[in-house]
C-alpha cells in the first residue's frame, strides 16, 4: 500500500512545501492538495516547488474539475511539470464542489467530466485530442515518454460506473469499510464490463487520520473534534445524491446518506477546517467510520482491512492540530507496520 498526504494550499506556500518534504522523508509517495482558486492559493505553482525539493514524490490535486481551467491548459500544466521533473504528477479530478460553488456555478455534469478526462489524459500523454467542434490539437513540444494518469473521485452509482470505465484510478474520500467494499466493487465491475482489466484501476482512499497516545475517552473525543469537518465536506456530495436519487433510494447505500438528515447548510469559509461550525450535525459514529482515529494499532488494523478490500493507497487528510505528528508517526510506526 502506498501513502499520500493531502493539504490545503494555505499561505505561506513554503509551509506546504516543507510538509510535503517531511512526508517524503517519512515514506509517503504522493502529495495531494485541494484545488479551489478562491479559497486557497494556486496549487500548480506550489507543485513546481514541491517537485523541485523532493526526489520521487508524485503530486496532484484532490481534486481539480473540468471548468475552472480549460482542458488544454490543465493538460499543458501537468505535461510541463512532467517534462521538468519526470512524470511525477497525477490528475485527480471530479465534478467540482468548493471550486465551482464558491464561484457561483454548479458542479459539472458527468458527461462533461468524461470528455474532459479523455482530452486531458490524451494531451498530457502527447497524443491528439479534439477540443470540440473538430478542433484537434496536440502539444508539439512533447516528444516521447509522457504519461498522465487521471484518477476520478466518485460516490454515486453513475460516477462509480464512469470511474471504472474511464479512469486510471478511483479516489474515494472516506474510509468506511462497508462503503469501501461496495464502491470498489462497483468500480471494478464497471471496468470489467467495459472490457478493461479491473486490476489496472488504482484505488485511493483519502480520509483524515489522527493518532492518539491511547484510546481514552478524552483522547478520542479530541481526535473526533479535529476530524468532524470531514463528515461535513463529504455531506456536500451526499446531499447532492439524496437530491438526485431520493432519501430511501436503493441506488445509494443508507450507510452513506442517512446522516445528512440533520444537515442545515454549509459555509465554504470553513471548508475542510477543524472547528467548522456547519458540521455539528455529524455524529461520532460517522467520524469513526469515515476517518482513522485512535492509537497506532487502530490505524494499522483499519489500513490492513482497507488493503484487503483492494485499496492501493491511503491518503491522509492532515487538516487538524497535529499535522507534523501524524506524518512522523505514520512514517515511524504505521507505514512500516502496514507495508511489512
mmCIF file of N, CA and C in Angstrom, residues 194-286:
data_model
loop_
_atom_site.group_PDB
_atom_site.id
_atom_site.type_symbol
_atom_site.label_atom_id
_atom_site.label_comp_id
_atom_site.label_asym_id
_atom_site.label_seq_id
_atom_site.Cartn_x
_atom_site.Cartn_y
_atom_site.Cartn_z
ATOM 1 N N UNK A 194 -16.600 -2.992 -19.174
ATOM 2 C CA UNK A 194 -16.126 -2.166 -20.284
ATOM 3 C C UNK A 194 -14.965 -2.813 -21.028
ATOM 4 N N UNK A 195 -14.611 -4.035 -20.648
ATOM 5 C CA UNK A 195 -13.530 -4.740 -21.319
ATOM 6 C C UNK A 195 -12.151 -4.371 -20.811
ATOM 7 N N UNK A 196 -12.081 -3.720 -19.661
ATOM 8 C CA UNK A 196 -10.793 -3.341 -19.078
ATOM 9 C C UNK A 196 -10.372 -4.386 -18.039
ATOM 10 N N UNK A 197 -9.098 -4.386 -17.721
ATOM 11 C CA UNK A 197 -8.603 -5.199 -16.626
ATOM 12 C C UNK A 197 -8.854 -4.433 -15.336
ATOM 13 N N UNK A 198 -9.728 -4.920 -14.449
ATOM 14 C CA UNK A 198 -10.022 -4.180 -13.216
ATOM 15 C C UNK A 198 -8.785 -3.887 -12.378
ATOM 16 N N UNK A 199 -7.781 -4.740 -12.467
ATOM 17 C CA UNK A 199 -6.567 -4.543 -11.678
ATOM 18 C C UNK A 199 -5.801 -3.308 -12.120
ATOM 19 N N UNK A 200 -6.082 -2.808 -13.321
ATOM 20 C CA UNK A 200 -5.387 -1.625 -13.812
ATOM 21 C C UNK A 200 -5.963 -0.325 -13.265
ATOM 22 N N UNK A 201 -7.085 -0.401 -12.559
ATOM 23 C CA UNK A 201 -7.690 0.783 -11.952
ATOM 24 C C UNK A 201 -7.200 0.880 -10.511
ATOM 25 N N UNK A 202 -6.321 1.835 -10.238
ATOM 26 C CA UNK A 202 -5.817 2.027 -8.879
ATOM 27 C C UNK A 202 -6.936 2.547 -7.983
ATOM 28 N N UNK A 203 -6.846 2.211 -6.690
ATOM 29 C CA UNK A 203 -7.842 2.658 -5.721
ATOM 30 C C UNK A 203 -7.146 3.442 -4.618
ATOM 31 N N UNK A 204 -7.581 4.684 -4.437
ATOM 32 C CA UNK A 204 -7.042 5.543 -3.391
ATOM 33 C C UNK A 204 -8.164 5.924 -2.433
ATOM 34 N N UNK A 205 -8.017 5.565 -1.177
ATOM 35 C CA UNK A 205 -8.926 6.022 -0.128
ATOM 36 C C UNK A 205 -8.272 7.202 0.573
ATOM 37 N N UNK A 206 -9.018 8.299 0.701
ATOM 38 C CA UNK A 206 -8.498 9.512 1.326
ATOM 39 C C UNK A 206 -9.399 9.892 2.499
ATOM 40 N N UNK A 207 -8.799 10.124 3.656
ATOM 41 C CA UNK A 207 -9.571 10.462 4.852
ATOM 42 C C UNK A 207 -8.645 11.050 5.908
ATOM 43 N N UNK A 208 -9.183 11.805 6.857
ATOM 44 C CA UNK A 208 -8.351 12.290 7.954
ATOM 45 C C UNK A 208 -7.826 11.143 8.806
ATOM 46 N N UNK A 209 -6.617 11.306 9.283
ATOM 47 C CA UNK A 209 -6.024 10.367 10.231
ATOM 48 C C UNK A 209 -5.503 11.171 11.415
ATOM 49 N N UNK A 210 -5.855 10.731 12.611
ATOM 50 C CA UNK A 210 -5.418 11.411 13.839
ATOM 51 C C UNK A 210 -4.973 10.347 14.821
ATOM 52 N N UNK A 211 -3.699 10.359 15.147
ATOM 53 C CA UNK A 211 -3.126 9.346 16.034
ATOM 54 C C UNK A 211 -3.132 9.854 17.468
ATOM 55 N N UNK A 212 -3.709 9.065 18.371
ATOM 56 C CA UNK A 212 -3.746 9.407 19.792
ATOM 57 C C UNK A 212 -2.769 8.521 20.560
ATOM 58 N N UNK A 213 -2.401 8.968 21.768
ATOM 59 C CA UNK A 213 -1.492 8.184 22.605
ATOM 60 C C UNK A 213 -2.168 6.935 23.150
ATOM 61 N N UNK A 214 -3.474 7.009 23.336
ATOM 62 C CA UNK A 214 -4.230 5.870 23.874
ATOM 63 C C UNK A 214 -5.653 5.962 23.348
ATOM 64 N N UNK A 215 -6.494 5.054 23.823
ATOM 65 C CA UNK A 215 -7.888 5.080 23.392
ATOM 66 C C UNK A 215 -8.810 5.542 24.510
ATOM 67 N N UNK A 216 -8.311 6.450 25.338
ATOM 68 C CA UNK A 216 -9.129 7.001 26.415
ATOM 69 C C UNK A 216 -10.251 7.849 25.822
ATOM 70 N N UNK A 217 -11.373 7.991 26.548
ATOM 71 C CA UNK A 217 -12.474 8.819 26.033
ATOM 72 C C UNK A 217 -12.048 10.248 25.719
ATOM 73 N N UNK A 218 -11.150 10.796 26.544
ATOM 74 C CA UNK A 218 -10.709 12.171 26.328
ATOM 75 C C UNK A 218 -9.904 12.304 25.034
ATOM 76 N N UNK A 219 -8.998 11.352 24.802
ATOM 77 C CA UNK A 219 -8.164 11.404 23.601
ATOM 78 C C UNK A 219 -9.008 11.223 22.345
ATOM 79 N N UNK A 220 -9.948 10.285 22.387
ATOM 80 C CA UNK A 220 -10.784 10.046 21.215
ATOM 81 C C UNK A 220 -11.728 11.209 20.960
ATOM 82 N N UNK A 221 -12.221 11.828 22.011
ATOM 83 C CA UNK A 221 -13.117 12.971 21.841
ATOM 84 C C UNK A 221 -12.391 14.126 21.153
ATOM 85 N N UNK A 222 -11.144 14.375 21.540
ATOM 86 C CA UNK A 222 -10.382 15.444 20.902
ATOM 87 C C UNK A 222 -10.111 15.108 19.432
ATOM 88 N N UNK A 223 -9.755 13.869 19.164
ATOM 89 C CA UNK A 223 -9.494 13.460 17.785
ATOM 90 C C UNK A 223 -10.744 13.622 16.928
ATOM 91 N N UNK A 224 -11.890 13.249 17.471
ATOM 92 C CA UNK A 224 -13.136 13.382 16.710
ATOM 93 C C UNK A 224 -13.428 14.837 16.377
ATOM 94 N N UNK A 225 -13.227 15.725 17.321
ATOM 95 C CA UNK A 225 -13.491 17.136 17.064
ATOM 96 C C UNK A 225 -12.545 17.700 16.009
ATOM 97 N N UNK A 226 -11.327 17.198 15.964
ATOM 98 C CA UNK A 226 -10.375 17.646 14.962
ATOM 99 C C UNK A 226 -10.722 17.143 13.566
ATOM 100 N N UNK A 227 -11.483 16.063 13.483
ATOM 101 C CA UNK A 227 -11.781 15.436 12.183
ATOM 102 C C UNK A 227 -13.248 15.537 11.771
ATOM 103 N N UNK A 228 -14.088 16.113 12.629
ATOM 104 C CA UNK A 228 -15.527 16.150 12.333
ATOM 105 C C UNK A 228 -15.837 16.925 11.049
ATOM 106 N N UNK A 229 -14.978 17.864 10.693
ATOM 107 C CA UNK A 229 -15.182 18.652 9.470
ATOM 108 C C UNK A 229 -15.338 17.772 8.234
ATOM 109 N N UNK A 230 -14.685 16.591 8.272
ATOM 110 C CA UNK A 230 -14.669 15.739 7.084
ATOM 111 C C UNK A 230 -16.066 15.223 6.755
ATOM 112 N N UNK A 231 -16.833 14.867 7.787
ATOM 113 C CA UNK A 231 -18.201 14.429 7.544
ATOM 114 C C UNK A 231 -19.043 15.510 6.912
ATOM 115 N N UNK A 232 -18.753 16.772 7.254
ATOM 116 C CA UNK A 232 -19.460 17.874 6.622
ATOM 117 C C UNK A 232 -19.072 18.045 5.176
ATOM 118 N N UNK A 233 -17.780 17.891 4.874
ATOM 119 C CA UNK A 233 -17.319 18.012 3.493
ATOM 120 C C UNK A 233 -17.921 16.909 2.621
ATOM 121 N N UNK A 234 -17.872 15.676 3.099
ATOM 122 C CA UNK A 234 -18.475 14.561 2.366
ATOM 123 C C UNK A 234 -19.980 14.790 2.224
ATOM 124 N N UNK A 235 -20.569 15.399 3.259
ATOM 125 C CA UNK A 235 -22.008 15.634 3.245
ATOM 126 C C UNK A 235 -22.477 16.484 2.082
ATOM 127 N N UNK A 236 -21.612 17.369 1.548
ATOM 128 C CA UNK A 236 -21.995 18.149 0.371
ATOM 129 C C UNK A 236 -22.314 17.237 -0.802
ATOM 130 N N UNK A 237 -21.471 16.251 -1.024
ATOM 131 C CA UNK A 237 -21.682 15.311 -2.128
ATOM 132 C C UNK A 237 -22.870 14.390 -1.828
ATOM 133 N N UNK A 238 -22.981 13.984 -0.561
ATOM 134 C CA UNK A 238 -24.085 13.102 -0.179
ATOM 135 C C UNK A 238 -25.423 13.812 -0.370
ATOM 136 N N UNK A 239 -25.478 15.081 0.003
ATOM 137 C CA UNK A 239 -26.719 15.838 -0.172
ATOM 138 C C UNK A 239 -27.119 15.903 -1.645
ATOM 139 N N UNK A 240 -26.136 16.024 -2.522
ATOM 140 C CA UNK A 240 -26.426 16.010 -3.961
ATOM 141 C C UNK A 240 -27.037 14.674 -4.374
ATOM 142 N N UNK A 241 -26.491 13.594 -3.816
ATOM 143 C CA UNK A 241 -27.010 12.265 -4.165
ATOM 144 C C UNK A 241 -28.432 12.077 -3.655
ATOM 145 N N UNK A 242 -28.705 12.546 -2.434
ATOM 146 C CA UNK A 242 -30.057 12.434 -1.884
ATOM 147 C C UNK A 242 -31.034 13.234 -2.739
ATOM 148 N N UNK A 243 -30.609 14.429 -3.171
ATOM 149 C CA UNK A 243 -31.480 15.251 -4.018
ATOM 150 C C UNK A 243 -31.753 14.571 -5.354
ATOM 151 N N UNK A 244 -30.775 13.837 -5.855
ATOM 152 C CA UNK A 244 -30.916 13.200 -7.172
ATOM 153 C C UNK A 244 -31.709 11.897 -7.101
ATOM 154 N N UNK A 245 -31.381 11.071 -6.105
ATOM 155 C CA UNK A 245 -31.942 9.717 -6.065
ATOM 156 C C UNK A 245 -33.054 9.530 -5.040
ATOM 157 N N UNK A 246 -33.204 10.477 -4.120
ATOM 158 C CA UNK A 246 -34.197 10.330 -3.072
ATOM 159 C C UNK A 246 -33.595 9.798 -1.793
ATOM 160 N N UNK A 247 -34.287 10.032 -0.703
ATOM 161 C CA UNK A 247 -33.757 9.703 0.623
ATOM 162 C C UNK A 247 -33.623 8.208 0.856
ATOM 163 N N UNK A 248 -34.501 7.412 0.261
ATOM 164 C CA UNK A 248 -34.506 5.967 0.522
ATOM 165 C C UNK A 248 -34.241 5.155 -0.741
ATOM 166 N N UNK A 249 -33.481 5.699 -1.651
ATOM 167 C CA UNK A 249 -33.209 5.014 -2.908
ATOM 168 C C UNK A 249 -32.275 3.831 -2.690
ATOM 169 N N UNK A 250 -32.552 2.750 -3.389
ATOM 170 C CA UNK A 250 -31.676 1.580 -3.334
ATOM 171 C C UNK A 250 -30.400 1.802 -4.126
ATOM 172 N N UNK A 251 -30.348 2.878 -4.910
ATOM 173 C CA UNK A 251 -29.163 3.140 -5.731
ATOM 174 C C UNK A 251 -27.984 3.630 -4.903
ATOM 175 N N UNK A 252 -28.267 4.187 -3.721
ATOM 176 C CA UNK A 252 -27.218 4.740 -2.865
ATOM 177 C C UNK A 252 -27.374 4.145 -1.477
ATOM 178 N N UNK A 253 -26.315 3.570 -0.905
ATOM 179 C CA UNK A 253 -26.437 2.920 0.407
ATOM 180 C C UNK A 253 -26.858 3.900 1.505
ATOM 181 N N UNK A 254 -27.756 3.453 2.375
ATOM 182 C CA UNK A 254 -28.164 4.285 3.514
ATOM 183 C C UNK A 254 -26.992 4.564 4.440
ATOM 184 N N UNK A 255 -26.004 3.676 4.441
ATOM 185 C CA UNK A 255 -24.818 3.895 5.264
ATOM 186 C C UNK A 255 -24.069 5.163 4.862
ATOM 187 N N UNK A 256 -24.312 5.626 3.633
ATOM 188 C CA UNK A 256 -23.691 6.859 3.164
ATOM 189 C C UNK A 256 -24.596 8.069 3.371
ATOM 190 N N UNK A 257 -25.892 7.891 3.222
ATOM 191 C CA UNK A 257 -26.787 9.046 3.134
ATOM 192 C C UNK A 257 -27.537 9.389 4.410
ATOM 193 N N UNK A 258 -27.734 8.437 5.302
ATOM 194 C CA UNK A 258 -28.649 8.653 6.428
ATOM 195 C C UNK A 258 -28.242 9.819 7.315
ATOM 196 N N UNK A 259 -26.952 10.035 7.499
ATOM 197 C CA UNK A 259 -26.512 11.023 8.483
ATOM 198 C C UNK A 259 -26.737 12.475 8.060
ATOM 199 N N UNK A 260 -27.035 12.741 6.784
ATOM 200 C CA UNK A 260 -27.192 14.128 6.350
ATOM 201 C C UNK A 260 -28.606 14.662 6.606
ATOM 202 N N UNK A 261 -29.482 13.876 7.237
ATOM 203 C CA UNK A 261 -30.842 14.350 7.506
ATOM 204 C C UNK A 261 -30.834 15.625 8.352
ATOM 205 N N UNK A 262 -29.867 15.708 9.261
ATOM 206 C CA UNK A 262 -29.817 16.865 10.165
ATOM 207 C C UNK A 262 -28.993 18.014 9.604
ATOM 208 N N UNK A 263 -28.521 17.870 8.388
ATOM 209 C CA UNK A 263 -27.700 18.921 7.783
ATOM 210 C C UNK A 263 -28.560 20.129 7.430
ATOM 211 N N UNK A 264 -28.132 21.320 7.831
ATOM 212 C CA UNK A 264 -28.931 22.527 7.610
ATOM 213 C C UNK A 264 -28.342 23.456 6.559
ATOM 214 N N UNK A 265 -27.040 23.419 6.347
ATOM 215 C CA UNK A 265 -26.406 24.309 5.385
ATOM 216 C C UNK A 265 -24.904 24.168 5.482
ATOM 217 N N UNK A 266 -24.202 24.951 4.656
ATOM 218 C CA UNK A 266 -22.752 24.814 4.632
ATOM 219 C C UNK A 266 -22.123 26.118 4.173
ATOM 220 N N UNK A 267 -21.176 26.610 4.963
ATOM 221 C CA UNK A 267 -20.461 27.836 4.633
ATOM 222 C C UNK A 267 -19.037 27.463 4.212
ATOM 223 N N UNK A 268 -18.711 27.736 2.944
ATOM 224 C CA UNK A 268 -17.404 27.322 2.438
ATOM 225 C C UNK A 268 -16.248 28.124 3.036
ATOM 226 N N UNK A 269 -16.557 29.138 3.819
ATOM 227 C CA UNK A 269 -15.487 29.863 4.505
ATOM 228 C C UNK A 269 -14.764 28.968 5.501
ATOM 229 N N UNK A 270 -15.428 27.885 5.932
ATOM 230 C CA UNK A 270 -14.831 26.954 6.894
ATOM 231 C C UNK A 270 -14.514 25.607 6.252
ATOM 232 N N UNK A 271 -14.547 25.548 4.943
ATOM 233 C CA UNK A 271 -14.433 24.284 4.218
ATOM 234 C C UNK A 271 -13.121 23.556 4.541
ATOM 235 N N UNK A 272 -13.253 22.298 4.946
ATOM 236 C CA UNK A 272 -12.073 21.472 5.173
ATOM 237 C C UNK A 272 -11.259 21.866 6.385
ATOM 238 N N UNK A 273 -11.878 22.533 7.371
ATOM 239 C CA UNK A 273 -11.116 23.002 8.525
ATOM 240 C C UNK A 273 -11.721 22.460 9.822
ATOM 241 N N UNK A 274 -10.854 22.091 10.758
ATOM 242 C CA UNK A 274 -11.337 21.663 12.061
ATOM 243 C C UNK A 274 -12.045 22.825 12.729
ATOM 244 N N UNK A 275 -13.061 22.497 13.518
ATOM 245 C CA UNK A 275 -13.855 23.527 14.148
ATOM 246 C C UNK A 275 -14.927 24.119 13.258
ATOM 247 N N UNK A 276 -15.156 23.541 12.100
ATOM 248 C CA UNK A 276 -16.179 24.033 11.180
ATOM 249 C C UNK A 276 -17.546 24.027 11.885
ATOM 250 N N UNK A 277 -18.191 25.185 12.065
ATOM 251 C CA UNK A 277 -19.459 25.217 12.800
ATOM 252 C C UNK A 277 -20.614 24.558 12.054
ATOM 253 N N UNK A 278 -20.444 24.320 10.769
ATOM 254 C CA UNK A 278 -21.519 23.713 9.979
ATOM 255 C C UNK A 278 -21.482 22.188 9.998
ATOM 256 N N UNK A 279 -20.639 21.601 10.837
ATOM 257 C CA UNK A 279 -20.540 20.138 10.879
ATOM 258 C C UNK A 279 -20.982 19.563 12.219
ATOM 259 N N UNK A 280 -21.706 20.355 12.997
ATOM 260 C CA UNK A 280 -22.197 19.854 14.284
ATOM 261 C C UNK A 280 -23.168 18.693 14.101
ATOM 262 N N UNK A 281 -23.783 18.605 12.918
ATOM 263 C CA UNK A 281 -24.738 17.523 12.661
ATOM 264 C C UNK A 281 -24.061 16.168 12.471
ATOM 265 N N UNK A 282 -22.748 16.159 12.285
ATOM 266 C CA UNK A 282 -22.031 14.909 12.009
ATOM 267 C C UNK A 282 -21.842 14.138 13.312
ATOM 268 N N UNK A 283 -22.418 12.947 13.451
ATOM 269 C CA UNK A 283 -22.299 12.208 14.712
ATOM 270 C C UNK A 283 -20.935 11.536 14.856
ATOM 271 N N UNK A 284 -20.608 11.169 16.099
ATOM 272 C CA UNK A 284 -19.340 10.493 16.360
ATOM 273 C C UNK A 284 -19.194 9.226 15.528
ATOM 274 N N UNK A 285 -20.288 8.526 15.314
ATOM 275 C CA UNK A 285 -20.236 7.269 14.555
ATOM 276 C C UNK A 285 -19.686 7.498 13.150
ATOM 277 N N UNK A 286 -20.105 8.585 12.515
ATOM 278 C CA UNK A 286 -19.632 8.886 11.161
ATOM 279 C C UNK A 286 -18.153 9.240 11.188
#
